[in-house]
Amino acid sequence: PPASQNNEQGSTLRDLLTTTAGKLRLGSTDAGIAFAPVYSTGTASGKSGRTMPNILDDIIASVVENKIPPNRAPKINVKSEIKDEPKDDRKCVQDDCSKRYSDIQYSWICDKHVLWLRDHKNNNNWKLFKECWKQGRPVLVSGMHKKMNFSLWKAESISLDFGNQQADILNCKDSIISNTNVKEFWDGFEDVSKRQKIKNGETALLKLKDWPSGEDFKAMMPARYEDLLKSLPLPEYCSPEGKLNLASHLPGFFVRPDLGPRLCSAYGVAATKDHDIGTTNLHIEVSDVVNILVYVGIAKGNGVLSKSGVLKKFEEEDLDDLLRKRLKDSSELPGALWHIYAGKDADKIREFLQKIAKEQGLEVLPEHDPIRDQSWYVNKKLRQRLLEEYGVKTCTVIQFLGDAIILPAGALHQV
């Protein structure tokens, strides 16, 4: 409906936008979502129309063409192209949308904070994903490895193809970075006896820092790049060319963040003595992220936890019943433990970590930001204090082989 009925309607830019937006010809996707197109379609010769319409010019032209008097509010009948929009998104999600999305296999985990889409092949997944994504909630999609060429992602396969490459390797315990031969990292990926040793003979917890990433990934691993892209969940959103992926519609002159893809590889914490460290410290990404667990290595050697011991470590976490049930499923292979926090809790978490730093006698500089600097892995004891002292609850998710975790920009997480 018109924003107001007073005589000033149409006298400001805000009013022009309000009263004429409905008269623009909106583009639409196959998915039925209305959006203002960044690029208009044309013939191969490029003679028909502009390639990038100026939306403001279109609005002003519409006003002039329709000769809307400044003292009269036009009657606008905007017919939404969005099908079956719920009247209350939050109520729809909280009520599980069971009737509206009865054809989708899904569950809620982490006190209904995370949507779990259990059938990656369902072409209607995007409809429920949309409702969840509006509220900035993480989403998990399982079974993505079933679409992939698994042999490409085995540790020995990557080592064989790229072992002679040099890359930055991070020692996760003391944050020391060294540039070394990639083969050295992969040789110890599943054979603990071949891993580097640190003081007291303790096995090092190593991580390949985003190797390779972006254009390097595509150039170095074209077969794996193609395999990954064809296997992305919710391609309407996650594919680089996805119709609902905002990045795919940005004009070329926009400076984009590094949208990857990048390969994140790390040893398991289960093979170390200190289980209070992580391979990815608490941080925030500037863009939405989809992370697919393409391979889980089974470490062998002295001091390594047995499979039952690893499962016991997972079970010690604050998990909901569905995740505990997945742990007992012999066909599932757990690989990574995630702790996720909503972006709205960032200030509380930042204040908490600065408080802990002072308690430990660490220097807290005014310009120091513990989240931006990725200097903390919040262990179980600290997570409990964070809940008791600041009311911030941790969302704990186990990522199994083939799981894709989709995080909205601004969500804090550690792995």
Coordinates of C-alpha atoms in Angstrom, one line a residue:
P1 CA 0.0 0.0 0.0
P2 CA 1.1 3.6 -0.4
A3 CA 3.4 4.8 2.4
S4 CA 1.1 7.7 3.2
Q5 CA -1.9 9.6 1.9
N6 CA -0.7 13.2 2.7
N7 CA -0.3 15.9 0.1
E8 CA 3.5 15.6 0.2
Q9 CA 3.5 12.2 -1.5
G10 CA 6.0 12.2 -4.4
S11 CA 7.9 15.3 -3.2
T12 CA 11.1 13.5 -2.0
L13 CA 13.4 10.8 -3.4
R14 CA 12.2 8.5 -0.7
D15 CA 8.6 9.0 -1.8
L16 CA 9.6 8.6 -5.5
L17 CA 11.1 5.2 -4.6
T18 CA 8.1 4.2 -2.5
T19 CA 5.4 5.2 -5.0
T20 CA 7.0 4.0 -8.1
A21 CA 9.0 0.8 -7.2
G22 CA 5.9 -1.3 -8.0
K23 CA 5.8 0.1 -11.6
L24 CA 9.3 -1.2 -12.4
R25 CA 9.4 -4.4 -14.4
L26 CA 11.0 -6.9 -12.0
G27 CA 13.0 -9.7 -13.4
S28 CA 12.3 -13.2 -12.0
T29 CA 14.2 -16.4 -11.7
D30 CA 13.1 -19.9 -12.4
A31 CA 12.7 -20.2 -8.6
G32 CA 10.0 -17.6 -8.6
I33 CA 11.8 -15.0 -6.7
A34 CA 11.4 -11.4 -7.8
F35 CA 14.5 -9.2 -7.9
A36 CA 15.6 -6.1 -9.7
P37 CA 18.1 -7.3 -12.3
V38 CA 21.6 -5.9 -12.5
Y39 CA 22.1 -7.1 -16.0
S40 CA 19.4 -7.0 -18.7
T41 CA 19.3 -9.6 -21.4
G42 CA 20.1 -8.9 -25.0
T43 CA 21.0 -10.5 -28.3
A44 CA 24.4 -11.9 -29.1
S45 CA 25.2 -8.8 -31.1
G46 CA 24.4 -6.6 -28.1
K47 CA 22.2 -4.2 -30.0
S48 CA 19.1 -4.6 -27.9
G49 CA 19.0 -2.4 -24.8
R50 CA 21.5 -1.6 -22.1
T51 CA 23.7 -4.2 -20.4
M52 CA 23.4 -2.6 -16.9
P53 CA 20.2 -0.5 -16.3
N54 CA 20.4 2.5 -14.1
I55 CA 17.6 1.7 -11.6
L56 CA 17.3 5.3 -10.3
D57 CA 16.9 6.6 -13.9
D58 CA 14.1 4.0 -14.5
I59 CA 12.3 5.2 -11.4
I60 CA 12.5 8.8 -12.4
A61 CA 11.5 8.0 -16.0
S62 CA 8.5 6.1 -14.7
V63 CA 7.4 9.1 -12.6
V64 CA 7.7 11.5 -15.6
E65 CA 6.1 9.0 -18.0
N66 CA 3.1 8.5 -15.8
K67 CA 2.9 12.3 -14.9
I68 CA 2.1 11.7 -11.2
P69 CA 1.0 15.0 -9.7
P70 CA 3.0 15.9 -6.5
N71 CA -0.3 16.4 -4.6
R72 CA -1.8 13.0 -5.4
A73 CA -0.8 9.6 -4.3
P74 CA -1.0 7.1 -7.1
K75 CA -2.9 3.8 -6.7
I76 CA -0.4 1.1 -7.0
N77 CA -1.3 -2.5 -7.2
V78 CA 1.9 -4.5 -6.7
K79 CA 1.5 -8.2 -7.4
S80 CA 4.2 -10.1 -5.6
E81 CA 5.9 -12.7 -7.6
I82 CA 7.1 -14.5 -4.5
K83 CA 5.0 -17.6 -4.1
D84 CA 3.7 -18.8 -0.7
E85 CA 5.5 -16.3 1.4
P86 CA 4.6 -16.9 5.1
K87 CA 3.1 -14.0 7.0
D88 CA 5.4 -14.6 9.9
D89 CA 8.8 -16.0 9.0
R90 CA 9.8 -16.6 12.6
K91 CA 6.6 -18.4 13.5
C92 CA 6.9 -20.6 10.4
V93 CA 10.4 -21.7 11.4
Q94 CA 9.5 -22.2 15.1
D95 CA 6.5 -24.3 14.1
D96 CA 8.8 -26.4 11.9
C97 CA 6.8 -25.4 8.8
S98 CA 5.6 -29.1 8.8
K99 CA 2.6 -28.5 6.5
R100 CA 4.2 -26.0 4.1
Y101 CA 7.3 -28.1 3.5
S102 CA 6.0 -31.7 3.9
D103 CA 8.0 -32.7 0.7
I104 CA 11.4 -31.8 2.3
Q105 CA 13.3 -34.1 4.6
Y106 CA 14.6 -31.9 7.4
S107 CA 15.1 -31.5 11.1
W108 CA 16.1 -28.8 13.6
I109 CA 19.2 -29.1 15.8
C110 CA 20.8 -26.9 18.5
D111 CA 17.4 -25.9 20.0
K112 CA 16.0 -25.1 16.5
H113 CA 18.9 -22.7 15.8
V114 CA 20.3 -24.8 12.9
L115 CA 18.4 -26.3 10.0
W116 CA 19.4 -29.8 8.9
L117 CA 18.5 -30.6 5.3
R118 CA 18.9 -34.4 5.2
D119 CA 18.3 -35.0 1.4
H120 CA 20.8 -33.1 -0.7
K121 CA 19.0 -34.1 -3.9
N122 CA 15.7 -32.5 -3.1
N123 CA 15.2 -29.6 -5.6
N124 CA 12.8 -27.8 -3.2
N125 CA 15.4 -27.5 -0.4
W126 CA 15.9 -23.8 -1.3
K127 CA 12.4 -22.9 -0.3
L128 CA 12.9 -23.9 3.3
F129 CA 16.5 -22.7 3.3
K130 CA 15.2 -19.2 2.3
E131 CA 13.0 -19.0 5.4
C132 CA 15.9 -20.0 7.6
W133 CA 18.4 -17.8 5.9
K134 CA 16.3 -14.6 6.3
Q135 CA 16.8 -15.0 10.0
G136 CA 20.6 -15.4 9.8
R137 CA 20.6 -19.1 10.9
P138 CA 23.2 -21.6 10.0
V139 CA 22.2 -24.6 7.7
L140 CA 23.6 -28.1 7.5
V141 CA 23.1 -30.2 4.3
S142 CA 24.2 -33.8 4.5
G143 CA 25.3 -36.4 1.9
M144 CA 27.2 -34.0 -0.5
H145 CA 30.1 -36.6 -0.8
K146 CA 27.7 -38.9 -2.7
K147 CA 27.8 -36.4 -5.6
M148 CA 31.6 -36.1 -5.6
N149 CA 34.4 -38.2 -7.1
F150 CA 35.7 -39.4 -3.8
S151 CA 39.1 -40.6 -5.1
L152 CA 40.1 -37.0 -5.9
W153 CA 39.9 -36.0 -2.3
K154 CA 41.8 -38.8 -0.6
A155 CA 44.9 -37.6 1.3
E156 CA 47.3 -39.9 -0.7
S157 CA 45.8 -38.6 -4.0
I158 CA 46.5 -35.0 -3.2
S159 CA 49.9 -35.8 -1.8
L160 CA 50.8 -37.7 -5.0
D161 CA 49.6 -34.9 -7.3
F162 CA 51.0 -31.9 -5.3
G163 CA 53.5 -33.1 -2.8
N164 CA 56.3 -31.1 -4.4
Q165 CA 54.5 -27.8 -3.8
Q166 CA 55.5 -25.3 -1.1
A167 CA 52.9 -23.9 1.3
D168 CA 52.5 -22.2 4.7
I169 CA 51.9 -24.7 7.5
L170 CA 50.5 -23.6 10.9
N171 CA 51.4 -25.2 14.2
C172 CA 47.9 -24.7 15.8
K173 CA 49.3 -25.0 19.4
D174 CA 51.7 -22.1 19.3
S175 CA 50.6 -20.3 16.1
I176 CA 54.0 -20.7 14.5
I177 CA 53.9 -20.6 10.7
S178 CA 56.5 -22.2 8.5
N179 CA 56.9 -22.6 4.8
T180 CA 57.6 -26.2 3.9
N181 CA 57.0 -29.0 1.4
V182 CA 53.4 -30.0 1.2
K183 CA 54.3 -33.7 1.1
E184 CA 55.6 -33.5 4.6
F185 CA 52.2 -32.5 5.8
W186 CA 50.3 -35.2 3.9
D187 CA 52.7 -38.0 4.9
G188 CA 51.7 -37.4 8.5
F189 CA 48.0 -36.9 7.8
E190 CA 47.0 -40.5 8.7
D191 CA 50.4 -41.8 9.9
V192 CA 51.1 -40.2 13.3
S193 CA 54.7 -41.6 13.4
K194 CA 55.6 -39.3 10.4
R195 CA 54.3 -36.1 12.0
Q196 CA 56.6 -33.4 13.4
K197 CA 57.4 -33.4 17.0
I198 CA 57.5 -30.4 19.3
K199 CA 58.9 -30.1 22.9
N200 CA 58.7 -33.1 25.2
G201 CA 58.2 -35.3 22.1
E202 CA 54.6 -34.2 21.7
T203 CA 53.0 -34.6 18.2
A204 CA 52.4 -31.3 16.4
L205 CA 48.9 -30.3 15.4
L206 CA 49.4 -28.9 11.9
K207 CA 47.2 -27.1 9.5
L208 CA 47.7 -26.2 5.8
K209 CA 46.7 -22.5 5.7
D210 CA 44.1 -22.1 2.9
W211 CA 46.2 -24.0 0.3
P212 CA 45.3 -23.6 -2.5
S213 CA 42.8 -20.7 -2.6
G214 CA 40.8 -18.8 -5.2
E215 CA 42.2 -18.6 -8.7
D216 CA 45.2 -20.8 -7.6
F217 CA 42.7 -23.5 -6.7
K218 CA 41.1 -23.4 -10.1
A219 CA 44.5 -23.3 -11.9
M220 CA 46.2 -25.9 -9.8
M221 CA 43.3 -28.4 -9.3
P222 CA 40.9 -28.0 -12.3
A223 CA 39.4 -31.5 -11.9
R224 CA 38.8 -31.0 -8.2
Y225 CA 37.5 -27.4 -8.8
E226 CA 34.9 -28.8 -11.3
D227 CA 34.0 -31.6 -9.0
L228 CA 33.4 -29.2 -6.1
L229 CA 31.3 -26.8 -8.1
K230 CA 29.0 -29.4 -9.5
S231 CA 28.5 -30.8 -5.9
L232 CA 27.7 -27.6 -4.1
P233 CA 24.5 -27.7 -2.0
L234 CA 21.6 -25.3 -2.8
P235 CA 23.2 -24.2 -6.1
E236 CA 20.6 -21.4 -6.4
Y237 CA 22.5 -19.7 -3.5
C238 CA 25.9 -21.4 -3.3
S239 CA 27.0 -21.7 -6.9
P240 CA 29.2 -18.8 -8.2
E241 CA 26.5 -18.4 -10.9
G242 CA 23.6 -19.0 -8.7
K243 CA 20.5 -16.9 -9.5
L244 CA 20.1 -16.0 -5.8
N245 CA 23.8 -15.6 -5.1
L246 CA 24.2 -11.8 -4.7
A247 CA 27.9 -12.1 -5.7
S248 CA 27.0 -13.4 -9.2
H249 CA 25.0 -10.2 -9.9
L250 CA 27.7 -7.7 -8.8
P251 CA 29.1 -5.5 -11.6
G252 CA 32.7 -6.1 -12.4
F253 CA 33.9 -2.8 -10.9
F254 CA 32.9 -4.0 -7.4
V255 CA 35.9 -5.0 -5.2
R256 CA 34.9 -8.5 -4.0
P257 CA 36.2 -10.4 -0.9
D258 CA 38.1 -13.6 -1.6
L259 CA 35.2 -16.0 -2.3
G260 CA 37.4 -19.0 -2.7
P261 CA 37.2 -21.8 -3.1
R262 CA 40.0 -22.8 -0.7
L263 CA 41.1 -26.1 0.7
C264 CA 41.3 -26.3 4.5
S265 CA 43.3 -29.3 5.7
A266 CA 44.3 -30.1 9.3
Y267 CA 45.3 -33.0 11.5
G268 CA 42.8 -34.2 14.0
V269 CA 43.0 -33.1 17.7
A270 CA 42.3 -36.7 18.8
A271 CA 45.9 -37.6 18.1
T272 CA 47.3 -34.9 20.4
K273 CA 47.6 -34.8 24.2
D274 CA 46.0 -31.3 24.5
H275 CA 42.3 -31.5 23.4
D276 CA 41.6 -27.9 24.4
I277 CA 43.0 -26.5 21.2
G278 CA 41.4 -26.2 17.8
T279 CA 42.5 -26.1 14.2
T280 CA 40.5 -22.9 13.5
N281 CA 40.3 -20.4 16.3
L282 CA 37.2 -18.2 16.9
H283 CA 36.6 -15.8 14.1
I284 CA 34.2 -14.1 11.7
E285 CA 34.0 -14.3 7.9
V286 CA 33.1 -11.2 5.9
S287 CA 31.0 -13.2 3.5
D288 CA 28.6 -16.1 3.7
V289 CA 30.5 -19.4 3.8
V290 CA 29.8 -23.0 2.7
N291 CA 32.2 -25.6 4.1
I292 CA 32.0 -29.2 2.8
L293 CA 33.8 -32.0 4.6
V294 CA 35.2 -33.9 1.6
Y295 CA 37.5 -36.4 3.5
V296 CA 38.1 -37.7 7.0
G297 CA 41.4 -39.4 7.7
I298 CA 41.7 -42.2 10.2
A299 CA 44.9 -41.6 12.2
K300 CA 47.1 -44.6 13.0
G301 CA 50.0 -44.9 15.4
N302 CA 51.0 -44.9 19.1
G303 CA 48.9 -42.7 21.4
V304 CA 46.1 -42.3 19.0
L305 CA 42.6 -42.6 20.4
S306 CA 40.6 -45.6 19.1
K307 CA 37.4 -45.1 17.2
S308 CA 35.4 -45.6 20.4
G309 CA 37.7 -43.1 22.2
V310 CA 37.1 -40.5 19.5
L311 CA 33.3 -41.0 19.7
K312 CA 33.5 -40.7 23.5
K313 CA 35.3 -37.3 23.0
F314 CA 32.4 -36.1 20.8
E315 CA 29.8 -37.4 23.2
E316 CA 31.3 -35.3 26.0
E317 CA 30.2 -32.2 24.2
D318 CA 26.8 -30.5 24.8
L319 CA 25.0 -32.2 21.9
D320 CA 21.3 -32.5 21.1
D321 CA 19.7 -35.9 20.7
L322 CA 19.8 -36.0 16.8
L323 CA 23.6 -35.5 16.8
R324 CA 24.1 -38.2 19.4
K325 CA 22.0 -40.5 17.2
R326 CA 24.1 -39.8 14.2
L327 CA 27.2 -40.6 16.2
K328 CA 25.9 -44.1 16.8
D329 CA 25.1 -44.7 13.1
S330 CA 28.0 -46.9 11.7
S331 CA 27.4 -45.5 8.2
E332 CA 28.3 -42.0 9.4
L333 CA 31.9 -40.8 9.8
P334 CA 32.4 -37.8 12.2
G335 CA 35.2 -35.5 11.3
A336 CA 35.0 -32.0 12.7
L337 CA 33.5 -30.3 15.8
W338 CA 32.1 -26.8 15.3
H339 CA 31.1 -24.2 17.9
I340 CA 28.9 -21.4 16.4
Y341 CA 27.6 -18.1 17.8
A342 CA 25.2 -15.6 16.5
G343 CA 26.6 -12.3 15.2
K344 CA 24.5 -10.4 17.8
D345 CA 26.6 -11.9 20.5
A346 CA 30.0 -10.7 19.2
D347 CA 30.3 -7.8 21.6
K348 CA 29.6 -9.9 24.6
I349 CA 32.1 -12.6 23.5
R350 CA 34.7 -9.9 22.8
E351 CA 34.2 -8.4 26.3
F352 CA 34.4 -11.9 27.8
L353 CA 37.6 -12.8 26.1
Q354 CA 39.3 -9.5 27.1
K355 CA 38.2 -10.3 30.7
I356 CA 39.8 -13.8 30.5
A357 CA 42.9 -12.3 29.0
K358 CA 43.3 -9.9 32.0
E359 CA 42.7 -12.8 34.4
Q360 CA 45.5 -14.7 32.8
G361 CA 47.8 -11.7 33.1
L362 CA 47.9 -11.0 29.3
E363 CA 48.3 -7.5 28.1
V364 CA 45.1 -6.2 26.5
L365 CA 45.9 -3.3 24.2
P366 CA 43.2 -0.8 23.1
E367 CA 43.5 -1.8 19.5
H368 CA 43.4 -5.5 20.3
D369 CA 40.4 -7.4 19.1
P370 CA 40.5 -11.1 20.1
I371 CA 37.9 -12.1 17.4
R372 CA 39.6 -10.3 14.6
D373 CA 43.0 -11.5 15.6
Q374 CA 41.7 -15.1 15.8
S375 CA 43.8 -15.5 19.0
W376 CA 41.3 -17.7 21.0
Y377 CA 39.9 -21.2 20.9
V378 CA 37.2 -21.2 23.5
N379 CA 37.5 -24.5 25.4
K380 CA 34.7 -26.3 27.3
K381 CA 35.4 -24.6 30.6
L382 CA 35.3 -21.1 29.0
R383 CA 32.2 -22.0 27.0
Q384 CA 30.4 -22.8 30.3
R385 CA 31.6 -19.5 31.9
L386 CA 30.4 -17.6 28.8
L387 CA 26.9 -19.0 29.3
E388 CA 26.8 -18.4 33.1
E389 CA 28.3 -14.9 33.1
Y390 CA 27.0 -13.5 29.8
G391 CA 24.1 -15.6 28.9
V392 CA 25.7 -16.6 25.5
K393 CA 24.9 -20.2 24.6
T394 CA 27.2 -22.2 22.3
C395 CA 25.7 -24.0 19.3
T396 CA 27.6 -27.2 18.9
V397 CA 27.5 -29.1 15.6
I398 CA 29.4 -32.2 14.5
Q399 CA 30.3 -32.2 10.9
F400 CA 30.2 -35.7 9.3
L401 CA 31.8 -36.8 6.1
G402 CA 29.8 -35.1 3.2
D403 CA 28.2 -32.5 5.5
A404 CA 28.0 -28.9 4.1
I405 CA 27.8 -26.3 6.8
I406 CA 26.5 -22.9 5.5
L407 CA 27.2 -19.9 7.7
P408 CA 25.8 -16.4 7.3
A409 CA 28.4 -13.6 7.3
G410 CA 29.0 -12.3 10.8
A411 CA 28.4 -15.7 12.5
L412 CA 31.3 -16.4 14.9
H413 CA 32.7 -20.0 14.8
Q414 CA 35.6 -22.2 15.7
V415 CA 36.5 -25.7 14.6

